[in-house]
Short mmCIF file of C-alpha atoms and ligand atoms in Angstrom, two decimals:
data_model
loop_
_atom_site.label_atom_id
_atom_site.label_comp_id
_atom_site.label_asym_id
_atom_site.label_seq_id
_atom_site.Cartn_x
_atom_site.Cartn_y
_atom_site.Cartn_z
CA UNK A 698 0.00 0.00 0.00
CA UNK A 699 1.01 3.80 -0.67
CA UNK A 700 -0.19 7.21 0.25
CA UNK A 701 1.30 10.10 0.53
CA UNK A 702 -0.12 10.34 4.34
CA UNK A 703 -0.36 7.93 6.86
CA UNK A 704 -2.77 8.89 9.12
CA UNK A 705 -3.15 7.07 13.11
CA UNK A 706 -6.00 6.93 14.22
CA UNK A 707 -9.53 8.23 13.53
CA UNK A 708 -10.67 10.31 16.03
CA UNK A 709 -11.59 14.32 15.38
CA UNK A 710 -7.81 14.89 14.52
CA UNK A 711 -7.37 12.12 11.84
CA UNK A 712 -10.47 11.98 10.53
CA UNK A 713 -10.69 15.89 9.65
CA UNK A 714 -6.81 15.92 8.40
CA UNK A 715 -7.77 13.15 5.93
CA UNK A 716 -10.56 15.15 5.13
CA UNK A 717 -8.17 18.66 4.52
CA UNK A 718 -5.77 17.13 2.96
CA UNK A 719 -8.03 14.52 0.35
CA UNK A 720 -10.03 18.55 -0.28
CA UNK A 721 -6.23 19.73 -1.31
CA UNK A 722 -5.50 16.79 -3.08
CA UNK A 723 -3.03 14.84 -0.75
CA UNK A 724 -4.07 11.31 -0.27
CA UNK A 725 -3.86 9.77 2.37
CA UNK A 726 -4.93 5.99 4.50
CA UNK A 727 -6.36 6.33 7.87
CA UNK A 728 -5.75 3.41 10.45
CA UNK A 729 -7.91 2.69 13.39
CA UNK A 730 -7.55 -0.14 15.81
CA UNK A 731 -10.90 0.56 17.35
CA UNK A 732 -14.29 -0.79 15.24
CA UNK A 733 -16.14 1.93 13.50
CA UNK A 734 -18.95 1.63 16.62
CA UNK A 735 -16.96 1.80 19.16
CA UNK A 736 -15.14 4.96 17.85
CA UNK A 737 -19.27 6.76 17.13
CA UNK A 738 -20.64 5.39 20.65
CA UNK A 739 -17.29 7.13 22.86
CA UNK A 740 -18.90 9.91 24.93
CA UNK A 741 -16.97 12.83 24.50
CA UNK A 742 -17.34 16.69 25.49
CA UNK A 743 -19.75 18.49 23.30
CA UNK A 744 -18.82 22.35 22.77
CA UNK A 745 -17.44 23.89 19.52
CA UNK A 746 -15.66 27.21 18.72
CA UNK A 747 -16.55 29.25 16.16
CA UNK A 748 -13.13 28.40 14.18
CA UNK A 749 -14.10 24.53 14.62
CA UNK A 750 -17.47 24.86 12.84
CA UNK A 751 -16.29 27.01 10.06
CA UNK A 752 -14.05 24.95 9.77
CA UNK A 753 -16.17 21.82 9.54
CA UNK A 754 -18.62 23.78 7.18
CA UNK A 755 -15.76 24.50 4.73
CA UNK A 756 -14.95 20.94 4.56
CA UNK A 757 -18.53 19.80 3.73
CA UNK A 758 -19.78 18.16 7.03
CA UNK A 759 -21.36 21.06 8.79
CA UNK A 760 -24.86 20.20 7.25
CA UNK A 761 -25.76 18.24 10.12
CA UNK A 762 -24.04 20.43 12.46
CA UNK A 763 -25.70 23.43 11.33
CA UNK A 764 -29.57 21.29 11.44
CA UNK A 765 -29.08 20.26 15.14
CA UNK A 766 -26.45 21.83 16.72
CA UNK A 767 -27.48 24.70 19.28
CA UNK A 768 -26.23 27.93 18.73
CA UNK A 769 -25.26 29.67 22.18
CA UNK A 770 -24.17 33.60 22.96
CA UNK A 771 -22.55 32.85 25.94
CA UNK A 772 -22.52 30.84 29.47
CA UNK A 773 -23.57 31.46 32.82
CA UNK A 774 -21.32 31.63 35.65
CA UNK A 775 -22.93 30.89 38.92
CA UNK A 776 -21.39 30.81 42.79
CA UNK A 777 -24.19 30.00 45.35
CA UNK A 778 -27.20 33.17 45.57
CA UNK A 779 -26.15 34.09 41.93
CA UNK A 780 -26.51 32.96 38.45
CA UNK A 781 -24.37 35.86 35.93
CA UNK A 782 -24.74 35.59 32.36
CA UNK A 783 -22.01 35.97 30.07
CA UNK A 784 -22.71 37.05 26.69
CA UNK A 785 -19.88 35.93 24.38
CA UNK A 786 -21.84 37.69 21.24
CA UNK A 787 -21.85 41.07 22.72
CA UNK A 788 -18.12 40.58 24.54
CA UNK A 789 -16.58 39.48 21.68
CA UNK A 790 -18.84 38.93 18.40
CA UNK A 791 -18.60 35.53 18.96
CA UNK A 792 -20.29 32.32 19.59
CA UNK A 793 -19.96 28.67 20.32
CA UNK A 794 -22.09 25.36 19.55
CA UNK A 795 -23.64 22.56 21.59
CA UNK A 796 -22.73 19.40 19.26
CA UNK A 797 -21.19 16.58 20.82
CA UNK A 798 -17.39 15.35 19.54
CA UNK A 799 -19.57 11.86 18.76
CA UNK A 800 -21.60 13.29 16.01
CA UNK A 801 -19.00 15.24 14.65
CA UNK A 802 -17.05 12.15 14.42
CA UNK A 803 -20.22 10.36 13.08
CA UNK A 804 -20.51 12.97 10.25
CA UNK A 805 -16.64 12.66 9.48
CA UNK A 806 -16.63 8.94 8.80
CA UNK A 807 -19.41 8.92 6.77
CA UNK A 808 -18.06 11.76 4.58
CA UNK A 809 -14.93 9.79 4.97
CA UNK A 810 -16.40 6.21 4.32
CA UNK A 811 -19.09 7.82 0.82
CA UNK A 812 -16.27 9.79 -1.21
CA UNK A 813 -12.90 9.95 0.86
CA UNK A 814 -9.65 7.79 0.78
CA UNK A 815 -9.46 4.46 2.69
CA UNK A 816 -10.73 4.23 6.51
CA UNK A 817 -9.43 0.78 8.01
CA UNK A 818 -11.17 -0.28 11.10
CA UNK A 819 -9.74 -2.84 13.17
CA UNK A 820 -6.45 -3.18 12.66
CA UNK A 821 -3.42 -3.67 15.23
CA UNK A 822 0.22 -3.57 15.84
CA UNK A 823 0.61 -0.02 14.18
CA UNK A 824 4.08 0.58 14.11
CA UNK A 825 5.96 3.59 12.19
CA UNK A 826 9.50 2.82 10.63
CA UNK A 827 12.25 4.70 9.45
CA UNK A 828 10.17 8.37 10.30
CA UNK A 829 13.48 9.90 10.36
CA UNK A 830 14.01 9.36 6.65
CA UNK A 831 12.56 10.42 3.52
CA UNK A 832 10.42 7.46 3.27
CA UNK A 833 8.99 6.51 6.32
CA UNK A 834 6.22 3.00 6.89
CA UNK A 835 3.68 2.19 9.11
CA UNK A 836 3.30 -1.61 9.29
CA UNK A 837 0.13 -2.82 10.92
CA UNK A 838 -2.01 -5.79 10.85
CA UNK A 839 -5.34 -5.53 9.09
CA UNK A 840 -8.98 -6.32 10.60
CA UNK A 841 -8.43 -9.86 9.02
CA UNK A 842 -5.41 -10.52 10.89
CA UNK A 843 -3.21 -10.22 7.27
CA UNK A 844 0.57 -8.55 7.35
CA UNK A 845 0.39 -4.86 5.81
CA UNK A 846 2.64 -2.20 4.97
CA UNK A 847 2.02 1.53 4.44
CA UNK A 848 4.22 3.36 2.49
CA UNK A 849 4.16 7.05 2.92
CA UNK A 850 5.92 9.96 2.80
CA UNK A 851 4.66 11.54 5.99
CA UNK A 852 3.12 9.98 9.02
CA UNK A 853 0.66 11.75 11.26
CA UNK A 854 0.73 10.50 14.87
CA UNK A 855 -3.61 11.24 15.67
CA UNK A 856 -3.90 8.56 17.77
CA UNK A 857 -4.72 10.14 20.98
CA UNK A 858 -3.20 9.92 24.50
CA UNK A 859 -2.87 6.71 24.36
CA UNK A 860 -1.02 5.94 20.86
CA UNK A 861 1.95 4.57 19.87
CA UNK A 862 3.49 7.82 18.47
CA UNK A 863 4.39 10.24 21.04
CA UNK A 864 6.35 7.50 22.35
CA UNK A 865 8.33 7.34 18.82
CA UNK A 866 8.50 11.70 19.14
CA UNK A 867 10.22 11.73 22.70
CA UNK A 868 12.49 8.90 22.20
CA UNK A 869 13.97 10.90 18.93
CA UNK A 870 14.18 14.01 20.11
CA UNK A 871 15.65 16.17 23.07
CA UNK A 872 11.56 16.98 24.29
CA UNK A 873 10.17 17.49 27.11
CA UNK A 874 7.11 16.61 28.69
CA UNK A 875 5.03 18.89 31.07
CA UNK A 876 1.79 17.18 33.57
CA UNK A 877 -0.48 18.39 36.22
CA UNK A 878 -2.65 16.09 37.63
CA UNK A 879 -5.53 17.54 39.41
CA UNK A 880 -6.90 16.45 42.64
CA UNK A 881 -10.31 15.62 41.58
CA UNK A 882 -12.22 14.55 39.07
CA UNK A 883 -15.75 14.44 37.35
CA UNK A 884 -18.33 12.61 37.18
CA UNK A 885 -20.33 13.19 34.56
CA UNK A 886 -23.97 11.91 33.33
CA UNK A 887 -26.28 12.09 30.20
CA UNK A 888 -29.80 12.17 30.64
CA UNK A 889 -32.94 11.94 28.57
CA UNK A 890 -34.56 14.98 30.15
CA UNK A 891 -34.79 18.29 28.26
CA UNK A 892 -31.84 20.70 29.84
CA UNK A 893 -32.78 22.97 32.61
CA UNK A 894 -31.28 26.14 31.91
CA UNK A 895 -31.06 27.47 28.22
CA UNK A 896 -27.18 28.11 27.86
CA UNK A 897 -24.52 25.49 29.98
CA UNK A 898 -24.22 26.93 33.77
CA UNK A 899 -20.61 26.40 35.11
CA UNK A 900 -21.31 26.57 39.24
CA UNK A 901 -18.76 26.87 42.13
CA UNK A 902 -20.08 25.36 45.35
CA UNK A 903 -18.76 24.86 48.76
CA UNK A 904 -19.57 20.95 48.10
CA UNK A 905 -17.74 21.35 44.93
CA UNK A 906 -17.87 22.38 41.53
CA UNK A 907 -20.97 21.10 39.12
CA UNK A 908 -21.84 21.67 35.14
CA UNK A 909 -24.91 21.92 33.58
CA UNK A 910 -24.34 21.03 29.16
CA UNK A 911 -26.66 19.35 27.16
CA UNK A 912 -26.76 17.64 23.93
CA UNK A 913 -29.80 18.72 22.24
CA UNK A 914 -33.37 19.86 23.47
CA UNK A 915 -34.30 16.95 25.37
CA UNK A 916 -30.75 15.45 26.29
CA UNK A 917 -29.00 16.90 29.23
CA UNK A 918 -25.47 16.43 29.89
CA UNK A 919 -24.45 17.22 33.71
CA UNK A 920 -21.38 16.90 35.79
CA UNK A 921 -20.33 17.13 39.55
CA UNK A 922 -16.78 17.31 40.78
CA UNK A 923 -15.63 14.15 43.09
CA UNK A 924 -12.67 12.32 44.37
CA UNK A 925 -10.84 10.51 41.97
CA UNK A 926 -11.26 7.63 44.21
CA UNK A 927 -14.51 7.59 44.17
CA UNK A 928 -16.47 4.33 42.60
CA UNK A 929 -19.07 5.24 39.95
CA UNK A 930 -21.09 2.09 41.72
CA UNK A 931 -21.37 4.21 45.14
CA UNK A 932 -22.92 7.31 43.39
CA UNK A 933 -26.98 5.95 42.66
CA UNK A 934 -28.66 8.22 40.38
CA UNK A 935 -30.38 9.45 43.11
CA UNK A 936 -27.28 10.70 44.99
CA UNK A 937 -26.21 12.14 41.78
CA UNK A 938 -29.26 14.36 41.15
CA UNK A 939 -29.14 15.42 44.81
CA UNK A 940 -25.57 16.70 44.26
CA UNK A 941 -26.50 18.09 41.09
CA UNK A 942 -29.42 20.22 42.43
CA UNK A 943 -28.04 21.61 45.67
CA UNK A 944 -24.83 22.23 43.66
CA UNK A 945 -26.67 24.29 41.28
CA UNK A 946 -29.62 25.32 43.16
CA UNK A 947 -30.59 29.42 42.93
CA UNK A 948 -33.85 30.94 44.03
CA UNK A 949 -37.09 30.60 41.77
CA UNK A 950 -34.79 27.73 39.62
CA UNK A 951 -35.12 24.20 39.98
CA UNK A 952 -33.07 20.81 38.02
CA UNK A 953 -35.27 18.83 36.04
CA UNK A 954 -34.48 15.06 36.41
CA UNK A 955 -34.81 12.33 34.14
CA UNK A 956 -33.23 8.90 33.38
CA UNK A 957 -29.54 8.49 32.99
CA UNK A 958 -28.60 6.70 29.94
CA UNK A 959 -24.85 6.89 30.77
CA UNK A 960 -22.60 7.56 33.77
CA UNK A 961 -18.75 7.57 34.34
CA UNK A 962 -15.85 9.05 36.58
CA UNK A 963 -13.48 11.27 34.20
CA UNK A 964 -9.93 12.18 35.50
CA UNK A 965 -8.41 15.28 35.09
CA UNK A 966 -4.90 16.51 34.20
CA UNK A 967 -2.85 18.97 31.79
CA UNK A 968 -0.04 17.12 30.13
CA UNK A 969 1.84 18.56 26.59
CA UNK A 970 4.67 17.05 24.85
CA UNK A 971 6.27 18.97 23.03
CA UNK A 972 7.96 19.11 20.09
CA UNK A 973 5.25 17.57 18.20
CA UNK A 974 7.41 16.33 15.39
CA UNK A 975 10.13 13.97 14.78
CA UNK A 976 11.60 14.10 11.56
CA UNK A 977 8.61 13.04 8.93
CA UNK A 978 5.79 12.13 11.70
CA UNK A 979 3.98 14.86 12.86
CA UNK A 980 1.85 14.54 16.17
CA UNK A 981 -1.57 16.61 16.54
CA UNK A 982 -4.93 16.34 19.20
CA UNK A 983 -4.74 14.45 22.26
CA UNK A 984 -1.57 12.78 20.98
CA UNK A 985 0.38 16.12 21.80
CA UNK A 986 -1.88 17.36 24.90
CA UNK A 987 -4.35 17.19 27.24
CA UNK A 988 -6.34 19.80 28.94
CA UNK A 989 -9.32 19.60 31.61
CA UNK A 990 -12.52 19.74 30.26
CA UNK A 991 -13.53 22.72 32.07
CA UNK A 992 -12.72 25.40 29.48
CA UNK A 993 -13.98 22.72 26.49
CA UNK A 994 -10.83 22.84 24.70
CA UNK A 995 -9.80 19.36 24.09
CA UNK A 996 -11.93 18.92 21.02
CA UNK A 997 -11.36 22.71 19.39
CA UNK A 998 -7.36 22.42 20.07
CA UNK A 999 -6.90 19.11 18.03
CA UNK A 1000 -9.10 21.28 15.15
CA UNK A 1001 -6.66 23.82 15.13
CA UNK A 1002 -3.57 21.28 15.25
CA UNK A 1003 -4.81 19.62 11.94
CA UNK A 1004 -5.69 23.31 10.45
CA UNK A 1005 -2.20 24.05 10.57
CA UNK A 1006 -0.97 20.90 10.28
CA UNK A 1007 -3.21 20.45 6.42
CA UNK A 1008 -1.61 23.56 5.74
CA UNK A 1009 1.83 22.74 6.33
CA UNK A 1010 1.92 19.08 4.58
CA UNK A 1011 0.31 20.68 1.79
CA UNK A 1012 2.83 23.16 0.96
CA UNK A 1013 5.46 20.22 1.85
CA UNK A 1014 4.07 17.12 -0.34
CA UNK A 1015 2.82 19.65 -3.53
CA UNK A 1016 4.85 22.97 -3.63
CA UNK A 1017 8.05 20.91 -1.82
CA UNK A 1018 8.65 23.92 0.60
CA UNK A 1019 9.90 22.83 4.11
CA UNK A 1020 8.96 25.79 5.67
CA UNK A 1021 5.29 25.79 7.50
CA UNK A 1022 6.40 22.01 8.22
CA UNK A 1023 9.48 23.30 10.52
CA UNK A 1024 7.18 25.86 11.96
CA UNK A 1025 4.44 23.70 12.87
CA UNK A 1026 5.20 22.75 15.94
CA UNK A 1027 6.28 25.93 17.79
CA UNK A 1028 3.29 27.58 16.20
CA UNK A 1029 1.02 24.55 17.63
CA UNK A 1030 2.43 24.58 20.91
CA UNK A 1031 1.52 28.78 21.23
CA UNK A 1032 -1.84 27.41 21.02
CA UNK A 1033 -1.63 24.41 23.20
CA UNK A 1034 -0.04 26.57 25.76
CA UNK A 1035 -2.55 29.60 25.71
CA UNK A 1036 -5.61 26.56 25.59
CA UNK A 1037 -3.40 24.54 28.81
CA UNK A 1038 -3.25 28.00 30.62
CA UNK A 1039 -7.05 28.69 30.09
CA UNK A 1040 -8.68 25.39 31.12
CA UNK A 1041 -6.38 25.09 34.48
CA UNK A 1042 -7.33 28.90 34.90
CA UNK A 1043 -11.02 27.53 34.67
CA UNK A 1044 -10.39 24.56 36.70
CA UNK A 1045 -8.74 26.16 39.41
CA UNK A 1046 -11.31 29.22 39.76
CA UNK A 1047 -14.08 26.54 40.10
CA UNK A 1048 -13.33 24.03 42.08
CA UNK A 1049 -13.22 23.63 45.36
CA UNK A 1050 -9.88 22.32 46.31
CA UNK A 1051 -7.38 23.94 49.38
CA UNK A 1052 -8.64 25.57 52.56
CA UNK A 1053 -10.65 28.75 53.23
CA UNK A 1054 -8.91 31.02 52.23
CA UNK A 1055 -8.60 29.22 48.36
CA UNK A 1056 -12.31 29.76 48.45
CA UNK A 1057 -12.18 32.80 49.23
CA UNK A 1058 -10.03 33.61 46.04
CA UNK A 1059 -11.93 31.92 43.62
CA UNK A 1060 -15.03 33.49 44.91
CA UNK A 1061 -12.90 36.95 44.54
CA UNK A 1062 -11.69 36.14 40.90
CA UNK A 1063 -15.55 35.10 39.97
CA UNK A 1064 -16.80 37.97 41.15
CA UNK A 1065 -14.46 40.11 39.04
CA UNK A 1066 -15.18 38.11 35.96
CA UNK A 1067 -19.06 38.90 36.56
CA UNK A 1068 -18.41 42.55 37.41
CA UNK A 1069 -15.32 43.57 35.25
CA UNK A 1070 -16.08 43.89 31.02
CA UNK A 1071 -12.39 43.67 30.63
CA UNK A 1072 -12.17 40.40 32.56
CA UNK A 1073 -15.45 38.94 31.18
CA UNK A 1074 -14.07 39.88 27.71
CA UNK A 1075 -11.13 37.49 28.26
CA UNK A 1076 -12.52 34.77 29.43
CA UNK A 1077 -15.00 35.33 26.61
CA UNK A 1078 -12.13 35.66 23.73
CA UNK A 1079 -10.66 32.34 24.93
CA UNK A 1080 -13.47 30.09 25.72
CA UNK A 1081 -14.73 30.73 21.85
CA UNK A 1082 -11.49 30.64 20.28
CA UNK A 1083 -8.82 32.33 19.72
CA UNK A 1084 -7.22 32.96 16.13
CA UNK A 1085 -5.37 29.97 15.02
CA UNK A 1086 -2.43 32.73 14.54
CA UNK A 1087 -3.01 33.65 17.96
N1 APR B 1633 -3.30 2.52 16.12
C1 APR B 1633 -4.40 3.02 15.52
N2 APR B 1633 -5.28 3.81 16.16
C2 APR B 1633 -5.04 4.12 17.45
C3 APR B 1633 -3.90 3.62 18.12
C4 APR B 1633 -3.01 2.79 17.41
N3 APR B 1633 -1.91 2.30 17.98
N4 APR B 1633 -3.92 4.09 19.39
C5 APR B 1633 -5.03 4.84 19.51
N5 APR B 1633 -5.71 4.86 18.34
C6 APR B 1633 -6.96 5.57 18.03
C7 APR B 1633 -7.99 5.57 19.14
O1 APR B 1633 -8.77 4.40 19.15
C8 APR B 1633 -8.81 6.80 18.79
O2 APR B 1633 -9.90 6.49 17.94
O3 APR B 1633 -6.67 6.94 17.83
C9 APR B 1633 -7.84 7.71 18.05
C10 APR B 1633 -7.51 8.97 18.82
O4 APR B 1633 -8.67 9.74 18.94
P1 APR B 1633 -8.98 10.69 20.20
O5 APR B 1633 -8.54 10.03 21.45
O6 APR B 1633 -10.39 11.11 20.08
O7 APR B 1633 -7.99 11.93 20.00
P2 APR B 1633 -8.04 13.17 18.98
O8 APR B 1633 -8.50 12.76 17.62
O9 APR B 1633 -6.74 13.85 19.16
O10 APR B 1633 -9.24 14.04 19.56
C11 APR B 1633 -9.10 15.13 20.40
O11 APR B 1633 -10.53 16.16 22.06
O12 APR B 1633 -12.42 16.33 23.40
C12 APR B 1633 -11.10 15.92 23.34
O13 APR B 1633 -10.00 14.09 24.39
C13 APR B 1633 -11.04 14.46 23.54
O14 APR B 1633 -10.68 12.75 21.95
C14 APR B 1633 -10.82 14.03 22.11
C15 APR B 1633 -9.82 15.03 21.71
C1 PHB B 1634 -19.98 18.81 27.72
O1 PHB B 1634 -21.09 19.15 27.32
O2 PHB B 1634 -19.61 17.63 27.71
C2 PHB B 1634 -19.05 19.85 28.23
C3 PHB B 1634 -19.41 21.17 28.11
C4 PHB B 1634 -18.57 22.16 28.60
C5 PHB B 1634 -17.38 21.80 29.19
C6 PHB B 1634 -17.01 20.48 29.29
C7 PHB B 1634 -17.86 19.49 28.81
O3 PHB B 1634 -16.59 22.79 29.67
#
């Protein structure tokens, strides 16, 4: 087999890179060792910058996107006896979507699977060879067990936090690796009950911090902050809707309940790698980085890896200029830096971790982001997105 781009792993990252690139005429083979349902049932966060669903529109999926998703001007911010609205629109003439990362996956492969280059499902032992080269290889064995190799002249590393390419990156070059593990966690629901407040509500509480999202008019999607020990099996629905609406609670408001189709315990860190290249395999989305969920990043950042990442392989594989491919890393990491700082700013201003006087902080900083245009406005220009030139 040949390409000019081997692509691992089809989650958001791979799957829209194929898609840039096959739009610019670069062809490339995506491998996945997951099945094609397993990748369209993972529940993922569900918020999209502007930049992500332009950028989706330009590449043909956004029809979907633009049918169901829910447009919202802003967020509200809420510490207990008051719920502030933020208006993104007015702050910053800018927006963001409810539309979870499974449906944009779901439109991707089946743009992918009706007119795009090959998808393959299924397969294992994905190794890349010789990435240091001209002509690297990605061996792999296929979904019927048969011996295959890839030849290509570039290999993107997509395959998440868990791949086998960001071990290949810091083994051949002098990087570095940065982590912050947080000391909680989430534990988040969906629910078939219509959401309770018309734009997501992001609440500190003394018990701890708690998020109210939702997937479409009559699917909620809620979270409360707990001990990463915790056991999902010692949190009943019960206790979780309990949690949820004293967390929450403000005067002449109350949670609508419903029943939970899906529960699990999410942990938390920051981590980047950096650089994200080695030679001719380039690494982009949760391969590179992770980030909290709390400023909704995860999802938007591994868009604007690939953005820049099309861009540069373009110009490299048709116009055979080197240069946005030996840029594309610093210029990614400005961006995964800015995105790191901004979700552990959220994280930290919201929940409750330290003693007293850590409360008393956050509740200080809150306050001044409800009060102050100037500090609303920034919170506002990150959480939609920030230029991909930053
Ligand atoms: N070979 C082939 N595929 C692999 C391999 C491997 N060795 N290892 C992992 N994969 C696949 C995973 O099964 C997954 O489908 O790579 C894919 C990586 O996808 P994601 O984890 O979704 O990562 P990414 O595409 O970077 O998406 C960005 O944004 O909201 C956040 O963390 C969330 O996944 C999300 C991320
Ligand atoms: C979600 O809906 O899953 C979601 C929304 C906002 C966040 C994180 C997750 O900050």
């Amino acid at each position: 087999m040949r390409s000019q781009v081997g692509i691992i792993g089809a989650g958001p990252a791979g799957l829209l890179l194929s898609r840039l690139l096959q739009l610019h005429g670069v062809d490339t083979v995506v491998l996945e060792s997951r099945s094609r349902d397993y990748v369209e049932a993972r529940v993922r966060a569900g918020i999209l910058e502007q930049h992500t669903v332009q950028t989706l529109r330009d590449v043909g999926v956004g029809e979907r996107l633009d049918r169901e998703g829910l447009p919202h001007d802003g967020i509200y911010l809420q510490h207990p006896g008051t719920r502030h609205h933020l208006n993104f629109e007015e702050l910053c003439g800018r927006k963001v979507w409810v539309y979870g990362q499974t449906e944009v996956v779901k439109d991707l492969i089946t743009a992918q699977l009706d007119d795009g280059p090959p998808l393959l499902f299924g397969v294992s032992h994905v190794t890349p060879e010789d990435v240091d080269g001209g002509a690297p290889r990605i061996r792999f064995t296929d979904a019927d067990g048969v011996a295959q190799v890839l030849e290509c002249d570039v290999v993107a590393g997509t395959d998440g936090f868990h791949g086998v390419s960001r071990p290949l990156v810091t083994a051949g070059t002098s990087g570095r690796l940065w982590e912050r593990t947080y000391p909680f966690a989430w534990l988040g629901i969906l629910a078939d009950v219509a959401p309770s407040a018309d734009e997501l509500v992001y609440a500190w509480h003394p018990e701890g911090f708690a998020l109210l999202s939702m997937r479409s008019p009559s699917v909620s999607r809620l979270y409360v902050q707990v001990d990463p020990a915790e056991k999902i099996e010692d949190w009943s629905d019960d206790r979780i809707w309990d949690a949820l609406s004293t967390r929450l609670a403000v005067d002449g408001w109350s949670l609508r309940t419903g029943p939970v189709t899906e529960k699990s315990i999410l942990p938390m860190r920051s981590f980047v790698s950096a650089p994200m290249r080695r030679g001719r395999l380039f690494l982009a989305g949760d391969a590179a980085h992770i980030v909290p969920p709390t400023g909704a990043k995860g999802l938007n950042l591994a868009v604007a890896d690939v953005t820049l990442l099309a861009q540069a392989l373009v110009r490299l594989l048709t116009e055979k200029q080197t240069d946005l491919v030996d840029t594309y890393s610093d210029k990614a990491l400005a961006r995964v830096w800015r995105c790191t700082h901004f979700s552990w700013w959220m994280t930290s201003m919201l929940h409750r971790h330290g003693d007293d006087f850590d409360a008393e902080l956050q509740l200080s900083q809150l306050r001044r982001v409800c009060s102050s245009e100037a500090a609303a406005r920034e919170l506002a220009e990150n959480y939609t997105g920030l230029a991909v030139d930053l």
